[in-house]
Amino acid sequence: MTTRRGRVGTVVEVAGELDMSTTPQLRDRLSEVVQGGARVVVVDLANVGFMDSSGLGALVLAYKDLRERDGWLGLVGARPPVRQLFSVTSVDRVISLFDTVQDAEEASPAVS
């Protein structure tokens, strides 16, 4: 997992599997980013091959934390199995999914 400054916010790049054993790292990183003052966060999931409900929960928690701070969360590059999880749970109706980091940054409220 890496964190970098994007054009309009913070980009968190995740790789591997997001399950009960790895999700706490994601949850902690997202919390650090939000607590550190980020208002626009893009989570790049292009290198995530599997995600279970714990990973989904960490992303929803980050979304809620950001929303409470008038922030925004975008998800990028979800592979078909991960995208299907978002669809089945209807999370894709609440948190925006994008193909690329650039697409997410251009859609973020920071650009408006």
XYZ file of N, CA and C in Angstrom:
336
model
N 0.844 -1.174 0.000
C 0.000 0.000 0.000
C 0.891 1.239 0.000
N 0.582 2.149 -0.895
C 1.326 3.400 -0.944
C 0.343 4.567 -0.937
N 0.831 5.693 -0.470
C 0.035 6.914 -0.445
C 0.851 7.996 -1.128
N 0.185 8.730 -2.005
C 0.884 9.821 -2.695
C -0.068 10.983 -2.904
N 0.516 12.113 -3.152
C -0.262 13.310 -3.456
C -0.691 13.229 -4.914
N -1.981 13.383 -5.159
C -2.494 13.424 -6.521
C -2.629 14.864 -6.975
N -3.262 15.065 -8.113
C -3.461 16.432 -8.619
C -4.367 17.245 -7.714
N -5.411 16.604 -7.145
C -6.379 17.352 -6.346
C -6.608 16.766 -4.958
N -5.887 15.740 -4.611
C -6.097 15.121 -3.305
C -5.043 14.075 -3.033
N -5.413 13.096 -2.250
C -4.512 12.023 -1.865
C -4.930 10.738 -2.564
N -3.947 10.035 -3.115
C -4.204 8.760 -3.779
C -3.605 7.657 -2.922
N -4.451 6.678 -2.563
C -4.004 5.514 -1.808
C -4.055 4.334 -2.771
N -2.888 3.764 -3.068
C -2.800 2.631 -3.984
C -2.710 1.350 -3.167
N -3.614 0.423 -3.454
C -3.701 -0.829 -2.696
C -3.377 -1.981 -3.642
N -2.647 -2.985 -3.147
C -2.308 -4.159 -3.956
C -2.496 -5.426 -3.134
N -2.836 -6.505 -3.807
C -2.989 -7.789 -3.133
C -4.438 -8.102 -2.842
N -4.664 -8.716 -1.704
C -6.011 -9.080 -1.291
C -6.439 -8.246 -0.097
N -7.694 -7.842 -0.097
C -8.267 -7.131 1.046
C -9.207 -8.093 1.749
N -8.716 -8.642 2.846
C -9.523 -9.578 3.625
C -9.344 -9.251 5.104
N -9.849 -10.131 5.959
C -9.813 -9.842 7.399
C -8.404 -9.614 7.924
N -7.402 -10.218 7.324
C -6.040 -10.061 7.835
C -5.348 -8.797 7.316
N -5.753 -8.289 6.158
C -5.086 -7.116 5.591
C -5.893 -5.825 5.689
N -7.189 -5.940 5.881
C -8.041 -4.751 5.932
C -7.676 -3.775 7.050
N -7.245 -4.248 8.232
C -6.875 -3.264 9.261
C -5.809 -2.272 8.795
N -4.884 -2.713 7.949
C -3.867 -1.800 7.418
C -4.509 -0.726 6.543
N -5.458 -1.129 5.708
C -6.169 -0.163 4.869
C -6.966 0.802 5.727
N -7.692 0.269 6.693
C -8.505 1.116 7.571
C -7.630 2.140 8.284
N -6.472 1.695 8.799
C -5.565 2.611 9.493
C -5.012 3.672 8.550
N -4.622 3.261 7.348
C -4.056 4.217 6.388
C -5.092 5.265 5.990
N -6.313 4.821 5.701
C -7.358 5.771 5.322
C -7.684 6.716 6.476
N -7.697 6.195 7.687
C -7.948 7.031 8.851
C -6.846 8.084 9.008
N -5.590 7.678 8.832
C -4.465 8.620 8.907
C -4.611 9.733 7.874
N -4.979 9.344 6.654
C -5.119 10.313 5.568
C -6.228 11.315 5.891
N -7.366 10.802 6.340
C -8.499 11.687 6.652
C -8.184 12.554 7.866
N -7.639 11.949 8.912
C -7.288 12.708 10.115
C -6.205 13.740 9.819
N -5.387 13.457 8.799
C -4.327 14.380 8.401
C -4.828 15.570 7.602
N -6.131 15.589 7.307
C -6.712 16.756 6.663
C -7.097 16.584 5.203
N -6.879 15.414 4.643
C -7.267 15.216 3.241
C -8.777 15.337 3.097
N -9.220 16.001 2.068
C -10.653 16.136 1.808
C -11.068 15.401 0.544
N -10.122 15.168 -0.355
C -10.366 14.376 -1.559
C -9.414 13.183 -1.507
N -10.005 11.980 -1.489
C -9.213 10.761 -1.424
C -9.651 9.842 -2.554
N -8.671 9.342 -3.290
C -8.907 8.376 -4.354
C -8.207 7.088 -3.949
N -8.968 5.995 -3.906
C -8.390 4.696 -3.577
C -8.267 3.901 -4.871
N -7.028 3.583 -5.236
C -6.728 2.852 -6.463
C -6.710 1.354 -6.148
N -7.702 0.650 -6.673
C -7.862 -0.790 -6.422
C -7.432 -1.639 -7.612
N -6.727 -1.067 -8.572
C -6.372 -1.778 -9.800
C -5.562 -3.043 -9.537
N -4.808 -3.069 -8.453
C -3.968 -4.233 -8.148
C -4.538 -5.095 -7.028
N -5.829 -4.948 -6.778
C -6.512 -5.774 -5.780
C -7.265 -6.875 -6.522
N -6.889 -8.119 -6.255
C -7.523 -9.246 -6.926
C -8.720 -9.804 -6.192
N -8.792 -9.543 -4.887
C -9.885 -10.079 -4.072
C -10.179 -9.099 -2.946
N -11.458 -8.938 -2.640
C -11.855 -8.123 -1.499
C -13.086 -8.752 -0.869
N -13.062 -8.891 0.449
C -14.234 -9.424 1.149
C -14.972 -8.283 1.841
N -15.947 -8.644 2.646
C -16.792 -7.635 3.283
C -16.020 -6.732 4.246
N -14.918 -7.220 4.801
C -14.143 -6.366 5.707
C -13.495 -5.218 4.930
N -12.992 -5.501 3.726
C -12.431 -4.446 2.884
C -13.495 -3.454 2.471
N -14.659 -3.981 2.117
C -15.791 -3.136 1.755
C -16.158 -2.224 2.924
N -16.188 -2.785 4.117
C -16.515 -2.007 5.311
C -15.528 -0.889 5.563
N -14.237 -1.141 5.338
C -13.217 -0.106 5.546
C -13.419 1.052 4.572
N -13.787 0.739 3.339
C -14.022 1.796 2.352
C -15.272 2.600 2.685
N -16.317 1.924 3.138
C -17.548 2.626 3.523
C -17.281 3.526 4.731
N -16.499 3.040 5.691
C -16.148 3.850 6.859
C -15.380 5.103 6.438
N -14.429 4.948 5.522
C -13.673 6.105 5.041
C -14.594 7.085 4.321
N -15.526 6.550 3.540
C -16.497 7.392 2.844
C -17.291 8.226 3.858
N -17.777 7.576 4.923
C -18.559 8.286 5.943
C -17.715 9.330 6.663
N -16.470 8.968 7.006
C -15.580 9.924 7.672
C -15.353 11.157 6.803
N -15.112 10.928 5.524
C -14.885 12.054 4.621
C -16.140 12.890 4.442
N -17.274 12.237 4.290
C -18.532 12.962 4.100
C -18.816 13.864 5.298
N -18.526 13.384 6.515
C -18.734 14.202 7.715
C -17.850 15.439 7.725
N -16.761 15.395 6.970
C -15.827 16.517 6.899
C -15.970 17.283 5.580
N -17.098 17.096 4.914
C -17.335 17.705 3.600
C -16.281 17.272 2.585
N -15.844 16.032 2.719
C -14.853 15.478 1.813
C -15.481 14.553 0.790
N -14.649 13.889 0.018
C -15.097 13.059 -1.099
C -14.170 11.859 -1.267
N -14.752 10.710 -1.561
C -13.992 9.486 -1.813
C -14.368 8.937 -3.173
N -13.360 8.605 -3.956
C -13.567 7.950 -5.241
C -12.772 6.660 -5.281
N -13.323 5.647 -5.920
C -12.658 4.349 -6.059
C -12.294 4.145 -7.525
N -11.110 3.589 -7.747
C -10.564 3.496 -9.093
C -10.107 2.084 -9.416
N -10.330 1.688 -10.677
C -9.696 0.499 -11.232
C -10.139 -0.830 -10.680
N -11.326 -0.901 -10.110
C -11.783 -2.167 -9.524
C -11.911 -3.232 -10.610
N -11.276 -4.365 -10.390
C -11.374 -5.503 -11.305
C -12.775 -6.106 -11.209
N -13.168 -6.918 -12.196
C -14.530 -7.471 -12.206
C -15.001 -8.128 -10.905
N -14.200 -8.974 -10.231
C -14.728 -9.565 -8.986
C -14.980 -8.525 -7.893
N -14.120 -7.528 -7.817
C -14.277 -6.470 -6.813
C -15.433 -5.558 -7.212
N -15.512 -5.232 -8.484
C -16.619 -4.396 -8.978
C -17.960 -5.087 -8.725
N -17.980 -6.408 -8.870
C -19.213 -7.158 -8.627
C -19.632 -7.050 -7.163
N -18.669 -7.078 -6.244
C -18.981 -6.910 -4.821
C -19.636 -5.549 -4.582
N -19.100 -4.505 -5.209
C -19.699 -3.176 -5.070
C -21.121 -3.158 -5.627
N -21.327 -3.835 -6.728
C -22.642 -3.868 -7.366
C -23.659 -4.652 -6.536
N -23.277 -5.839 -6.084
C -24.188 -6.698 -5.318
C -24.620 -6.023 -4.024
N -23.721 -5.272 -3.421
C -24.025 -4.604 -2.152
C -24.578 -3.187 -2.351
N -24.678 -2.752 -3.592
C -25.152 -1.407 -3.971
C -24.243 -0.283 -3.480
N -23.040 -0.609 -3.077
C -22.093 0.432 -2.668
C -21.742 1.316 -3.861
N -21.784 0.750 -5.072
C -21.482 1.552 -6.258
C -22.517 2.638 -6.518
N -23.634 2.589 -5.820
C -24.632 3.656 -5.942
C -24.336 4.819 -4.998
N -23.446 4.578 -4.045
C -23.116 5.594 -3.039
C -21.710 6.155 -3.258
N -20.757 5.255 -3.481
C -19.371 5.665 -3.700
C -19.079 5.541 -5.194
N -18.586 6.605 -5.775
C -18.335 6.628 -7.215
C -17.153 5.751 -7.601
N -17.336 4.985 -8.693
C -16.288 4.127 -9.250
C -15.805 4.723 -10.570
N -14.497 4.705 -10.761
C -13.895 5.269 -11.962
C -12.885 4.292 -12.538
N -12.564 4.482 -13.815
C -11.581 3.613 -14.462
C -10.154 4.012 -14.122
N -9.892 5.314 -14.018
C -8.527 5.788 -13.771
C -8.504 6.839 -12.672
N -7.330 7.047 -12.114
C -7.153 8.091 -11.105
C -7.490 9.450 -11.719
N -7.058 9.679 -12.943
C -7.348 10.953 -13.607
C -8.854 11.177 -13.733
N -9.615 10.122 -14.098
C -11.071 10.261 -14.191
C -11.664 10.658 -12.847
N -11.197 10.028 -11.774
C -11.713 10.327 -10.441
C -11.366 11.764 -10.040
N -10.129 12.148 -10.291
C -9.727 13.510 -9.917
C -10.531 14.550 -10.681
N -10.802 14.293 -11.946
C -11.573 15.246 -12.740
C -13.027 15.320 -12.276
N -13.537 14.244 -11.693
C -14.925 14.226 -11.223
C -15.068 14.730 -9.791
N -13.957 14.881 -9.093
C -14.034 15.279 -7.688
C -14.516 16.713 -7.554
N -15.141 17.017 -6.406
C -15.621 18.392 -6.196
C -14.499 19.428 -6.139
N -13.282 18.989 -5.919
C -12.153 19.939 -5.858
C -11.898 20.584 -7.209
N -12.342 19.937 -8.280
C -12.140 20.470 -9.623
C -13.263 21.413 -10.016
N -14.437 21.206 -9.422
C -15.616 22.012 -9.781
C -15.435 23.476 -9.507
